[in-house]
CSV table of C-alpha atoms and ligand atoms in Angstrom, one decimal:
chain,number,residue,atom,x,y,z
A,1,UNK,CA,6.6,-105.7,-17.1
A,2,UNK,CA,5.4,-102.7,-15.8
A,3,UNK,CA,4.3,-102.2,-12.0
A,4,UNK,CA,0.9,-101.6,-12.9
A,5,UNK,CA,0.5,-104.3,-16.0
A,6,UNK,CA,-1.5,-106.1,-13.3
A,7,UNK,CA,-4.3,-103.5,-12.6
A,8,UNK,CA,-7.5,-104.3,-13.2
A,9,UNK,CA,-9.1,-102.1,-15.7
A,10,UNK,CA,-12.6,-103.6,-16.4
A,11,UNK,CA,-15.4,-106.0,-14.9
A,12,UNK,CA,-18.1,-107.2,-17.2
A,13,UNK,CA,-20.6,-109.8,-16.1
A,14,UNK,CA,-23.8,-111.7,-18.1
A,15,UNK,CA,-25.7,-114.6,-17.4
A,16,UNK,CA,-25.0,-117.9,-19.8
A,17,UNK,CA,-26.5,-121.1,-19.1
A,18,UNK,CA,-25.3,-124.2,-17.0
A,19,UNK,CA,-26.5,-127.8,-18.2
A,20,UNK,CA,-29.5,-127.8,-16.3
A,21,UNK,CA,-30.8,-125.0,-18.8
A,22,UNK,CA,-30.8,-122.5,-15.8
A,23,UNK,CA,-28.4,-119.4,-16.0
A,24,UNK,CA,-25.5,-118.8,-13.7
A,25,UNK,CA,-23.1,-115.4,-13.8
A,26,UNK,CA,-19.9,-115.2,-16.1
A,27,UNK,CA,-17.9,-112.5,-15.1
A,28,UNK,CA,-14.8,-111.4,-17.4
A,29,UNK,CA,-11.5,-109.0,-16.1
A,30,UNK,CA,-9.1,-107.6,-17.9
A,31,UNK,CA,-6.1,-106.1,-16.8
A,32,UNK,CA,-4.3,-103.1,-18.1
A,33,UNK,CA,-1.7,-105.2,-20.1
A,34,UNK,CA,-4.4,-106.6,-21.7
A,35,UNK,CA,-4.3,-109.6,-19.5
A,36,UNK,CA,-7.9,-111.4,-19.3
A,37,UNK,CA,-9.9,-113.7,-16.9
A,38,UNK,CA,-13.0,-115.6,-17.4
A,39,UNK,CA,-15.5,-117.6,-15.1
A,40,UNK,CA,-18.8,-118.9,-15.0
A,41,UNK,CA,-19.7,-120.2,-11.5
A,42,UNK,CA,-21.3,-123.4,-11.0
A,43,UNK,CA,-24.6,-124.8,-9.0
A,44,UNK,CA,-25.8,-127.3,-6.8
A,45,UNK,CA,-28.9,-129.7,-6.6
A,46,UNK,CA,-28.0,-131.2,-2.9
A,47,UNK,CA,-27.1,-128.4,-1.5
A,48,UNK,CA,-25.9,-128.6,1.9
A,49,UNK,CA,-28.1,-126.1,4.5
A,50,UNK,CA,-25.1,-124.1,5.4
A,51,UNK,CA,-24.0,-123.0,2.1
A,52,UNK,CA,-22.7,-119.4,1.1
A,53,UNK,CA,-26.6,-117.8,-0.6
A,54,UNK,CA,-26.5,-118.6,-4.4
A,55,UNK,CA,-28.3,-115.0,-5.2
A,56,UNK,CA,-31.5,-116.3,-7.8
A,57,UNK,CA,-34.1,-113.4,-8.4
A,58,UNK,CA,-37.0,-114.9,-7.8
A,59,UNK,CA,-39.1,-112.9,-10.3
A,60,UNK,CA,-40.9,-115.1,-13.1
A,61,UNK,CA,-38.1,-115.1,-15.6
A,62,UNK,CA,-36.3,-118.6,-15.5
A,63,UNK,CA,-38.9,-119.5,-13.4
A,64,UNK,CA,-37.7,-117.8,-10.5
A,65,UNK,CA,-34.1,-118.8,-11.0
A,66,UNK,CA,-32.7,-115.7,-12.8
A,67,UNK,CA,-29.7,-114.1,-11.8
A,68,UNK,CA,-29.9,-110.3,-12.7
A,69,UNK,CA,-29.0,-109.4,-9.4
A,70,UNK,CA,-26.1,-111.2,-9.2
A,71,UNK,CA,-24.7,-109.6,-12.7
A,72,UNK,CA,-25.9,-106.7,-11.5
A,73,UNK,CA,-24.4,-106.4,-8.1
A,74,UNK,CA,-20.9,-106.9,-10.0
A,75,UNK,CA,-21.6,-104.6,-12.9
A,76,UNK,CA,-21.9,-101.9,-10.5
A,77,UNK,CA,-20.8,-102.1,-7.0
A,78,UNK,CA,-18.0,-104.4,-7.1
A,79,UNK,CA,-16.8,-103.4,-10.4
A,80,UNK,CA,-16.5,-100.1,-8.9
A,81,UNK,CA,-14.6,-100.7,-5.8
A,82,UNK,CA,-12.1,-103.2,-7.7
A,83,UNK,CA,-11.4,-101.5,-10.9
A,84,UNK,CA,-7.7,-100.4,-10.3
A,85,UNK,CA,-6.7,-103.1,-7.9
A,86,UNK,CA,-3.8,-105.0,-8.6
A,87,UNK,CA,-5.4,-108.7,-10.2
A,88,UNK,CA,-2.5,-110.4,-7.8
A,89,UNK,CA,-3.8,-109.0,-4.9
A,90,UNK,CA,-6.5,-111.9,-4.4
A,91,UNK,CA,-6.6,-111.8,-0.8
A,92,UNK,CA,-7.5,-108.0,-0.7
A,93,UNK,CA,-10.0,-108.2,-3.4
A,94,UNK,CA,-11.5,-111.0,-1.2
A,95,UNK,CA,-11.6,-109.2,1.4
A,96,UNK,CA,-12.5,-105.8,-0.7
A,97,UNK,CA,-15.7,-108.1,-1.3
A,98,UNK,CA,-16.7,-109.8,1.7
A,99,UNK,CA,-16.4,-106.7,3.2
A,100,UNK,CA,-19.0,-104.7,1.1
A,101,UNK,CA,-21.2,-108.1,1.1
A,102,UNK,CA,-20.8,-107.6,5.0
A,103,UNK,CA,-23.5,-110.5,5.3
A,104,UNK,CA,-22.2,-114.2,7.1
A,105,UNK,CA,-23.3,-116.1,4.2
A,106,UNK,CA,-22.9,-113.3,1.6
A,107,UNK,CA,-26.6,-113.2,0.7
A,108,UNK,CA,-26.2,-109.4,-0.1
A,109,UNK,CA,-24.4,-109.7,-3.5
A,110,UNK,CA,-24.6,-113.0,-3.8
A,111,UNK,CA,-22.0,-115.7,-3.3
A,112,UNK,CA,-22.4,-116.6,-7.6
A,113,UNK,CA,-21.6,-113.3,-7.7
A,114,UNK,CA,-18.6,-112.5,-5.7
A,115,UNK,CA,-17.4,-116.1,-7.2
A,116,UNK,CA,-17.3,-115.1,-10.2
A,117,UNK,CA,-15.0,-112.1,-9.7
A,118,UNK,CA,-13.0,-113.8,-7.2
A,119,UNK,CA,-12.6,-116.7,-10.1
A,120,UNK,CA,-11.7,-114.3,-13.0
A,121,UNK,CA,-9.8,-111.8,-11.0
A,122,UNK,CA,-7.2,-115.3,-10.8
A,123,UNK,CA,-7.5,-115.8,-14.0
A,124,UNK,CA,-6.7,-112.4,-15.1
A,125,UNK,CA,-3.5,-112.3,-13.2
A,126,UNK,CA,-2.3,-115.6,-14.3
A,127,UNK,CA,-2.9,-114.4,-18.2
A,128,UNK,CA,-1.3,-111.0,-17.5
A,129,UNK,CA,1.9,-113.2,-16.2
A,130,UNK,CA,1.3,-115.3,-19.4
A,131,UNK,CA,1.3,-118.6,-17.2
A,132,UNK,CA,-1.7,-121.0,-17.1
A,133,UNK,CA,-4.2,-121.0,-14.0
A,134,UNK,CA,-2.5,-124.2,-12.2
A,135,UNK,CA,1.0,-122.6,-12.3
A,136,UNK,CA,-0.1,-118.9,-11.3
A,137,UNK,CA,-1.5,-120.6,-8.2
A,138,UNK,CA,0.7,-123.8,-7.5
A,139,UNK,CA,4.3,-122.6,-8.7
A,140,UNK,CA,6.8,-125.4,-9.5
A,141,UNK,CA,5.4,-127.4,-6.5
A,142,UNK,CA,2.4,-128.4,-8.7
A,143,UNK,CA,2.6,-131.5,-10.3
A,144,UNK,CA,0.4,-134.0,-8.5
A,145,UNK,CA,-2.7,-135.3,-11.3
A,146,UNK,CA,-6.2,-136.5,-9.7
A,147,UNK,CA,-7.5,-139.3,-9.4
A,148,UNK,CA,-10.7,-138.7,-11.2
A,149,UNK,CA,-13.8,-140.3,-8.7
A,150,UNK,CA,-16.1,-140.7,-12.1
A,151,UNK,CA,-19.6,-140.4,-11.3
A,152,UNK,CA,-21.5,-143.3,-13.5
A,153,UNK,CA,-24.7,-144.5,-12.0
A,154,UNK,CA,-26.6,-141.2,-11.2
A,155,UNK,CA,-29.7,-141.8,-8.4
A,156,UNK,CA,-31.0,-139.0,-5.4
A,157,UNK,CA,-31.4,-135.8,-6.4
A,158,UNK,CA,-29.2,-136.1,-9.8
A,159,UNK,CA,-31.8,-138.7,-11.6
A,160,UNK,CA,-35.2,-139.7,-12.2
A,161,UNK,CA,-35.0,-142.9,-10.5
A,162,UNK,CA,-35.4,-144.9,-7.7
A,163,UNK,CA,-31.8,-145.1,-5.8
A,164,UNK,CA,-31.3,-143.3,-2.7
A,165,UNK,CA,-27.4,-143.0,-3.1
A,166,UNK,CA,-26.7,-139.9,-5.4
A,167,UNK,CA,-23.5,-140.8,-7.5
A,168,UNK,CA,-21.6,-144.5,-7.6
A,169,UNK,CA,-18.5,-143.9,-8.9
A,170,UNK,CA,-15.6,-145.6,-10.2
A,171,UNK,CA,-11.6,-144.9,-9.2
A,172,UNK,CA,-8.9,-146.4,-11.8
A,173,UNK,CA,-6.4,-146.2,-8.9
A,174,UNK,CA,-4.2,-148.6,-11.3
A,175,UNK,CA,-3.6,-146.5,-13.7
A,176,UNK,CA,0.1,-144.7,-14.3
A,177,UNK,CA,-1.0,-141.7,-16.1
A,178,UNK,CA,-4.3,-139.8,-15.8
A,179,UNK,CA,-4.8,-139.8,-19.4
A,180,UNK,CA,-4.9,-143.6,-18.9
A,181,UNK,CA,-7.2,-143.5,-15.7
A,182,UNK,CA,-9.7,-141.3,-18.1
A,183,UNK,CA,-9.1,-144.1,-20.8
A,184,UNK,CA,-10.2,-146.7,-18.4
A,185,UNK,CA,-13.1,-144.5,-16.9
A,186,UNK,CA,-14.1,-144.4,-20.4
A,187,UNK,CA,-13.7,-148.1,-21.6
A,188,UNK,CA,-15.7,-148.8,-18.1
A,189,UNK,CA,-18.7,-146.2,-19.1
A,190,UNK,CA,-19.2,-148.1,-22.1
A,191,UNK,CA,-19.5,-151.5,-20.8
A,192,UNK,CA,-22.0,-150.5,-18.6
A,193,UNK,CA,-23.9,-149.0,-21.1
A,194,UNK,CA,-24.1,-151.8,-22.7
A,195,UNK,CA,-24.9,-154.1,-19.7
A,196,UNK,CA,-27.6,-152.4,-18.6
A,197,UNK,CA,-29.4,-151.6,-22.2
A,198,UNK,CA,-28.9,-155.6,-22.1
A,199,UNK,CA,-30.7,-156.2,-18.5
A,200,UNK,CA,-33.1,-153.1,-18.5
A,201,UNK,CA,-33.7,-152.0,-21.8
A,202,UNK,CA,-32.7,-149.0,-23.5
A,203,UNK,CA,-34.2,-146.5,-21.3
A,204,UNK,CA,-31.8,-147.8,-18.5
A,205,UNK,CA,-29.2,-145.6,-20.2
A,206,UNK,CA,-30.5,-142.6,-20.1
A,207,UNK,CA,-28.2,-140.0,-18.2
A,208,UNK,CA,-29.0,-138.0,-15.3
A,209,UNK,CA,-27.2,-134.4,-14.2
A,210,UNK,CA,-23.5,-135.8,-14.3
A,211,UNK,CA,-23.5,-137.8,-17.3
A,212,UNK,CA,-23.8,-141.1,-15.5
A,213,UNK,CA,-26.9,-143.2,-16.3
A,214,UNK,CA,-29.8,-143.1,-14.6
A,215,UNK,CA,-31.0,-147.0,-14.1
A,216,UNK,CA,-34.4,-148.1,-13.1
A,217,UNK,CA,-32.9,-150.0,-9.9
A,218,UNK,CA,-34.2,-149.6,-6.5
A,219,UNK,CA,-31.2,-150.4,-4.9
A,220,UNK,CA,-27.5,-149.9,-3.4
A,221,UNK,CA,-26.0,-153.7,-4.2
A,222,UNK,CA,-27.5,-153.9,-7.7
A,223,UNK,CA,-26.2,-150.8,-8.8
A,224,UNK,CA,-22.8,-151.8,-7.0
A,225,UNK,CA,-23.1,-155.0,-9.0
A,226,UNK,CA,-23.3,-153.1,-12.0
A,227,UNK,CA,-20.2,-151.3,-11.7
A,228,UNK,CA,-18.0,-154.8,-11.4
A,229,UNK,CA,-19.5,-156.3,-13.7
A,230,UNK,CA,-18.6,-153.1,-16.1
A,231,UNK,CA,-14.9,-153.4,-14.5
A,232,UNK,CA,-14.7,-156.7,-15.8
A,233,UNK,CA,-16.4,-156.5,-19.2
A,234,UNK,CA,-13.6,-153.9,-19.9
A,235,UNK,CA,-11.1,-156.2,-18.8
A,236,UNK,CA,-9.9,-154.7,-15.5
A,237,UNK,CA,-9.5,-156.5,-12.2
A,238,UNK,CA,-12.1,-154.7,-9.5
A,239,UNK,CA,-10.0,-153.4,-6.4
A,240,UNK,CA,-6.4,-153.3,-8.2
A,241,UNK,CA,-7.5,-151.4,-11.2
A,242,UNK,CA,-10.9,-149.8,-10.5
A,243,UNK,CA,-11.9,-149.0,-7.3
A,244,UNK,CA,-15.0,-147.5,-6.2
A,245,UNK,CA,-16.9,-145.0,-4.6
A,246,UNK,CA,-19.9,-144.0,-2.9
A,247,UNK,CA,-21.5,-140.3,-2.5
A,248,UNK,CA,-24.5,-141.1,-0.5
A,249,UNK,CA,-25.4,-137.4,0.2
A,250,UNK,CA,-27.6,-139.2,3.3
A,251,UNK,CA,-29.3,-135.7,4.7
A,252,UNK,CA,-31.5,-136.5,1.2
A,253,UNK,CA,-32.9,-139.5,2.4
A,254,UNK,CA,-33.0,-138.7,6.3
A,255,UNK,CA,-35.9,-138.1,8.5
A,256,UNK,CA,-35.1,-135.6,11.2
A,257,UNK,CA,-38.6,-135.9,12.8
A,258,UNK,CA,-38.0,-139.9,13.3
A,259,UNK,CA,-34.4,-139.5,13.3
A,260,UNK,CA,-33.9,-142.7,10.6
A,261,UNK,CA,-32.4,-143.1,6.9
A,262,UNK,CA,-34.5,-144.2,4.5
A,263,UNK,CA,-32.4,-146.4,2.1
A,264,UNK,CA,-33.0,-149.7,0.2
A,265,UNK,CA,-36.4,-150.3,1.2
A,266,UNK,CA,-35.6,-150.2,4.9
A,267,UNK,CA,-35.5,-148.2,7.7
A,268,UNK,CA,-32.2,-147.4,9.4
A,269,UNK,CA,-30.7,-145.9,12.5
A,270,UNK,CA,-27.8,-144.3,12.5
A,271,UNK,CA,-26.2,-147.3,14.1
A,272,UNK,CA,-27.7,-150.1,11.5
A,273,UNK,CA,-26.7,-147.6,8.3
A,274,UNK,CA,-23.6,-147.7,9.5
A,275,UNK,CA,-23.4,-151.2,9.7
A,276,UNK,CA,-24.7,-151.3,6.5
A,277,UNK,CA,-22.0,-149.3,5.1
A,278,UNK,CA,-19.2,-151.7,6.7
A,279,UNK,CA,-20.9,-154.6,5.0
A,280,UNK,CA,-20.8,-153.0,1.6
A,281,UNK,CA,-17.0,-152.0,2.3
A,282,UNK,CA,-16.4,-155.2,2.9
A,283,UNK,CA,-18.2,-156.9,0.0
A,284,UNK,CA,-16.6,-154.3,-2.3
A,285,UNK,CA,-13.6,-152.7,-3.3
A,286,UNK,CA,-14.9,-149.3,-1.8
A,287,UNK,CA,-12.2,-146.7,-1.0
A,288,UNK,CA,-14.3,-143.6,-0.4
A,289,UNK,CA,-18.0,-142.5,1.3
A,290,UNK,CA,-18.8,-139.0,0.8
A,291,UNK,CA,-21.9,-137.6,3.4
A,292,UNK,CA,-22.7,-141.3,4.7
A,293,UNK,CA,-24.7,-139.4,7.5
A,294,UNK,CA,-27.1,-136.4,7.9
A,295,UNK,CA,-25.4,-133.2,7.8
A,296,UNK,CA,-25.7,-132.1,11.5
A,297,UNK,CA,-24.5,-135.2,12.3
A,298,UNK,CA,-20.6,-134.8,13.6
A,299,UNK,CA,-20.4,-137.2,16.1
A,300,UNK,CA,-21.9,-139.8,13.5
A,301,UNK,CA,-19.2,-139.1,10.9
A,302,UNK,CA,-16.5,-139.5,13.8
A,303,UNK,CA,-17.9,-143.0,14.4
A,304,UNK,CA,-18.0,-143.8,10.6
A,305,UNK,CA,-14.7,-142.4,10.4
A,306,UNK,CA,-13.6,-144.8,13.1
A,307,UNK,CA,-15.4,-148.0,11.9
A,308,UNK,CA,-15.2,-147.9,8.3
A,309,UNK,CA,-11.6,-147.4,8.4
A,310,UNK,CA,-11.7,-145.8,4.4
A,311,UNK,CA,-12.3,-142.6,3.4
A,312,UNK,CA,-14.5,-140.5,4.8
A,313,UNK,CA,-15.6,-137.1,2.8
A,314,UNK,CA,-17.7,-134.1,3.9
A,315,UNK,CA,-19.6,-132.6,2.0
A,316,UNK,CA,-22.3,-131.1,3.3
A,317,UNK,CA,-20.9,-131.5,6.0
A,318,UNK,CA,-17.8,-128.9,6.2
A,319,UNK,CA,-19.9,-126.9,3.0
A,320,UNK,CA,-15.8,-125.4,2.5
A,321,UNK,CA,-16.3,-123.8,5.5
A,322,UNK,CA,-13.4,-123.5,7.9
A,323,UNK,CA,-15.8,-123.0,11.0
A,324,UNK,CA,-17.3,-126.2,10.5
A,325,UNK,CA,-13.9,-128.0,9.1
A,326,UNK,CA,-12.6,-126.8,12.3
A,327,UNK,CA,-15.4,-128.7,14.5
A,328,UNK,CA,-15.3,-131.3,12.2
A,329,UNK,CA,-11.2,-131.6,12.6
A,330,UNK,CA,-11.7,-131.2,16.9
A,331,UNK,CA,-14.7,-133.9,16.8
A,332,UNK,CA,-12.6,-136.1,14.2
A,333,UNK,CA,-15.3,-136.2,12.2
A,334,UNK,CA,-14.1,-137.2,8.9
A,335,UNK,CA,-10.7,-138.0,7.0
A,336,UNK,CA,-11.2,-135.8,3.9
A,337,UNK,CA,-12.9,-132.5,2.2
A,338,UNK,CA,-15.0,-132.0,-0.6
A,339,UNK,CA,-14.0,-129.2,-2.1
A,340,UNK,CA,-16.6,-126.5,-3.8
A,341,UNK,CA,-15.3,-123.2,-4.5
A,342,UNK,CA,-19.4,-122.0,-4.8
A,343,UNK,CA,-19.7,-123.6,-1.4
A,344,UNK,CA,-17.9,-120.7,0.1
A,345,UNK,CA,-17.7,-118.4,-2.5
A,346,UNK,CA,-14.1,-116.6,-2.6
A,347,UNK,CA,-10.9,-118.4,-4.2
A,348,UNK,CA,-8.9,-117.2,-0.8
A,349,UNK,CA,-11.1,-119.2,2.0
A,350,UNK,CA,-11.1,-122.3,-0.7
A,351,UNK,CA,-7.5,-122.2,-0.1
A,352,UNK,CA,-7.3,-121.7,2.9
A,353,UNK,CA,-9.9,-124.6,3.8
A,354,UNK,CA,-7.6,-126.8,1.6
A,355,UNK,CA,-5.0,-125.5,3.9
A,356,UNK,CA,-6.4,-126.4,7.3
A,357,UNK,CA,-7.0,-129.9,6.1
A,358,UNK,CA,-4.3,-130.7,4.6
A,359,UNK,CA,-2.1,-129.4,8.1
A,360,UNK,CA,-4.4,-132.0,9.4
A,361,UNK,CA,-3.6,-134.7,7.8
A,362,UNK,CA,-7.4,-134.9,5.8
A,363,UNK,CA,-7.7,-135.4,2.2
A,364,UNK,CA,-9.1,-133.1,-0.1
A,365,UNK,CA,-11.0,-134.0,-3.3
A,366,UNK,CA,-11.9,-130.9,-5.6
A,367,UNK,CA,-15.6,-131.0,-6.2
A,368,UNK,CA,-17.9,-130.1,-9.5
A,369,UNK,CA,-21.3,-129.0,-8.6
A,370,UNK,CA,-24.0,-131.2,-10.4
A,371,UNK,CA,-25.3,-127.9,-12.4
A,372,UNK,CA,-21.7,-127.3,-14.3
A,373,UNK,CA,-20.7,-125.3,-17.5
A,374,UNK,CA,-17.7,-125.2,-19.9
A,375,UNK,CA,-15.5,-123.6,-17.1
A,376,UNK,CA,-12.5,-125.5,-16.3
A,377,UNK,CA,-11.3,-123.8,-13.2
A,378,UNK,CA,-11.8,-126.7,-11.0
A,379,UNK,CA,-8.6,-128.7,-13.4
A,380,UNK,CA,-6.7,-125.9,-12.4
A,381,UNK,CA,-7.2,-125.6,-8.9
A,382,UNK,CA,-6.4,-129.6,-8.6
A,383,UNK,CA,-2.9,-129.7,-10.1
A,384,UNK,CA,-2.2,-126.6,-8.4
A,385,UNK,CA,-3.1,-127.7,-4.6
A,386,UNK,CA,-1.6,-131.4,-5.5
A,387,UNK,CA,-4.8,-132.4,-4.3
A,388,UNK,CA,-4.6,-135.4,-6.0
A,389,UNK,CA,-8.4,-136.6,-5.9
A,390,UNK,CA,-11.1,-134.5,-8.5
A,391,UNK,CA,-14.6,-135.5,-8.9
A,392,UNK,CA,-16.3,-133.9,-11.9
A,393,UNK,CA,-18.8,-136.6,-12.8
A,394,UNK,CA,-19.2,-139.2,-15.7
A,395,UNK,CA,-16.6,-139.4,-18.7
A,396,UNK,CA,-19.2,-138.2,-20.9
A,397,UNK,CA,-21.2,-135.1,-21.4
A,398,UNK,CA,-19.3,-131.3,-22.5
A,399,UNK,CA,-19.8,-130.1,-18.6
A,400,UNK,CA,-17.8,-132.7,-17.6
A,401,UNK,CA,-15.3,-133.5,-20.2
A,402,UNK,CA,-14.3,-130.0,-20.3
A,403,UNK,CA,-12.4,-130.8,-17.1
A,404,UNK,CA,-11.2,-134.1,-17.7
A,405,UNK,CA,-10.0,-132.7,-21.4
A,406,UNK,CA,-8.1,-129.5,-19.0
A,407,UNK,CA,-6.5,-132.2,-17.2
A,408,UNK,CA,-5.4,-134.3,-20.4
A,409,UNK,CA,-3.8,-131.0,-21.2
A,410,UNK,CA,-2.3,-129.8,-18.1
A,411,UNK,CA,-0.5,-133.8,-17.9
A,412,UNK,CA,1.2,-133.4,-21.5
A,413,UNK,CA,2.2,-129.7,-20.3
A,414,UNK,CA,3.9,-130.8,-16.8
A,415,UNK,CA,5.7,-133.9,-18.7
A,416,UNK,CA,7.6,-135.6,-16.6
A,417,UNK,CA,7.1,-133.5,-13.5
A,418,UNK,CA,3.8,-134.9,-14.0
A,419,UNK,CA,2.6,-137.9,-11.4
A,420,UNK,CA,-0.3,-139.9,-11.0
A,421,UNK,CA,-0.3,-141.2,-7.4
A,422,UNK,CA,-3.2,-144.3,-7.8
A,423,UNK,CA,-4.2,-145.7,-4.8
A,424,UNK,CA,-1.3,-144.6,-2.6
A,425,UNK,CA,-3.9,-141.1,-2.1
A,426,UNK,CA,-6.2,-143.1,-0.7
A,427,UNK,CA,-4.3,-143.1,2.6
A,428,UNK,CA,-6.8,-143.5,4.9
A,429,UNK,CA,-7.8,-146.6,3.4
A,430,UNK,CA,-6.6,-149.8,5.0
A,431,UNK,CA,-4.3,-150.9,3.0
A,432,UNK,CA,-4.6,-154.5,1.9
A,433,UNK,CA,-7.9,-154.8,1.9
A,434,UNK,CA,-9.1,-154.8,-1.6
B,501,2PG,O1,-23.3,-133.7,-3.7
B,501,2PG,C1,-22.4,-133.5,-4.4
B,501,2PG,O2,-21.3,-133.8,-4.1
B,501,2PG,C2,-22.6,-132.6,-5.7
B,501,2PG,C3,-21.7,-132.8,-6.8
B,501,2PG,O3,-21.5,-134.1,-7.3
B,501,2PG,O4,-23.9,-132.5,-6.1
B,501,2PG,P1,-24.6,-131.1,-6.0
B,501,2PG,O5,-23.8,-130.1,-6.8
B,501,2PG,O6,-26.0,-131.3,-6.5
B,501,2PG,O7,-24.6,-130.6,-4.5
B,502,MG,MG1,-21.9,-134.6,-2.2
């Protein structure tokens, strides 16, 4: 290997399309000994307020969500600034890029944009070294699988319907393997299919942005219901096989002028829909709320954190932001982090937001956005941060299995340095209780 194998000798970017039929920027790199790097950035739909700008252009192609600008802003001004870097020099290139943006929340070139460079440029080096993603970024250390939080009754912003709570999900924290926490993720999906085409009718399983279905309920406890009774048809024991999770992505269905949650029929304070939440934790096997509060609202999530004694995910909340980590970390405000590289926007402050939480004892779950494409960076990153919690929707749908299918992969690669941990990651969940 030469010194300069690693240099970077050419940046092309286009738009493709994610799986909400709107286009997004693929950038590609290629280093000079013929390395090559490829990403296509995702999108979200409940997108928290303090998000890096996703640069759209507005004009009336796609409606106003085109993204010229974007590919155009790294067709020309970064390409020409990075060109001739060295592809392992991640950090600089970061930098190289935040510092042309020059903007807090990158809105000059974009935050798709710089993704997508930041993204590739890792994937470049990796394929220069000849090494996959997950072991150019995690070394030997990596070895830890996820525990997938699979997304299977869609409502909120994700789905035509009536359910306030954005994604129930279920959490095979019994499984030994991932391959068979996917196969039981699976098995569940299809019982439920088939319970709710038997109770609603077949339009009850149509699918909304993750893959998960898309039920005409109107609230929380039925679509709850639904999952166990899924669990069960597929022979698993709710709690000890399948747990499950809650994203209730709450600043959707919160009124900041009345200060109250609209949820269920009902309207709650902050106080009552927290109550709320402790009665469903205790009625189910619940291991995880993501966003159970408004996302201003840090001293809520403290008190959540404190009562509900599970875990307790920000989203919206810490956007991957290490500003807002931070005051979420001083205010105890939360147990855990959603991770979303497009959140941010550069693969260096993703890591080092996994960082800071992790030296603080939080969790961190790598995150999907609900517009997704074929890309399967977000596998990578998982194994390679032994993150050991990834949520990237239903077990159905390209989008999604593309990242459960990485995973499959990267599991029969690792052999047996591969480990599953189950509900032992869970560790802010009291212990006992399901
Ligand atoms: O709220 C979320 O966690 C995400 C992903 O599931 O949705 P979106 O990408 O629409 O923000
Ligand atoms: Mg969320």
């Amino acid at each position: 290997m030469w010194e300069d194998d690693f240099d970077i000798t050419k940046i092309r970017s286009r738009w493709v399309l994610d799986s909400r039929s709107n286009p997004t920027v693929e950038t590609e790199v290629y280093t000079l000994a013929g390395g090559f790097g490829r990403a296509i950035v995702p999108s979200g739909a409940s997108t928290g307020s303090h998000e890096a700008l996703e640069l759209r252009d507005g004009s009336r192609e796609f409606h106003g969500r085109g993204v010229l600008k974007a590919v155009e802003n790294v067709n020309t001004v970064i390409a020409r600034e990075i060109i001739g870097m060295d592809s392992r020099r991640q950090e600089d290139i970061d930098k190289k890029m935040l510092d042309i943006d020059g903007t807090p929340n990158k809105s000059r070139l974009g935050a798709n944009a710089i993704l997508s460079v930041s993204l590739a440029v890792a994937h470049a080096a990796s394929s220069t070294y000849g090494v996959p993603l997950y072991f150019y970024l995690g070394g030997m250390q990596a070895y830890l699988l996820p525990v997938p939080l699979m997304n299977i009754i869609n409502g909120g912003k994700h789905a035509g319907n009536e359910l306030k709570i954005q994604e129930f999900m279920i959490v095979p924290v019994g499984a030994k393997t991932f391959r068979e926490a996917l196969k039981m993720g699976s098995e569940t999906y299809n019982s439920l299919r088939k319970i709710l085409k038997e109770k609603y009718g077949s339009s009850a399983i149509n699918v909304g942005d993750e893959g998960g279905f898309a039920p005409p309920m109107k609230n929380t406890r039925e679509a709850l219901d639904a999952l166990i009774a899924a669990i069960k048809d597929s022979g698993y024991s709710p709690g000890k096989d399948i747990a499950l999770a809650l994203d209730a992505a709450a600043s959707e269905f919160y009124d900041d002028k009345r200060n109250v949650y609209y949820l269920d029929g009902k309207e709650y304070s902050r106080e009552n829909l927290i109550n709320y939440y402790k009665e469903l934790v205790q009625e189910y096997p619940i291991v995880s709320i993501e966003d159970p509060l408004h996302e201003e609202d840090f001293e809520g999530f403290a008190i959540a954190t404190q009562e509900l004694k599970i875990q307790i995910v920000g989203d919206d909340l810490f956007v991957t932001n290490v500003k807002r980590i931070s005051k979420g970390i001083a205010s105890r405000a939360a147990n855990a982090l959603l991770l979303k590289v497009n959140q941010i926007g550069t693969l260096t402050e993703s890591l080092n937001a996994a960082r800071l939480v992790t030296m603080n004892n939080y969790s961190l779950i790598i995150s999907h956005r609900s517009g997704e494409s074929e890309d399967v960076t977000i596998s990578h990153i998982a194994v390679a941060l032994n993150a050991g919690q990834i949520k990237t929707g239903a077990p159905a749908r390209g989008e999604r299995t593309a990242k459960y299918n990485e995973l499959l992969r990267i599991e029969e690669e690792l052999g047996s340095r591969a480990t599953y941990p189950g509900i032992g990651i869970f560790k802010h969940y009291k212990l006992g209780s399901l």
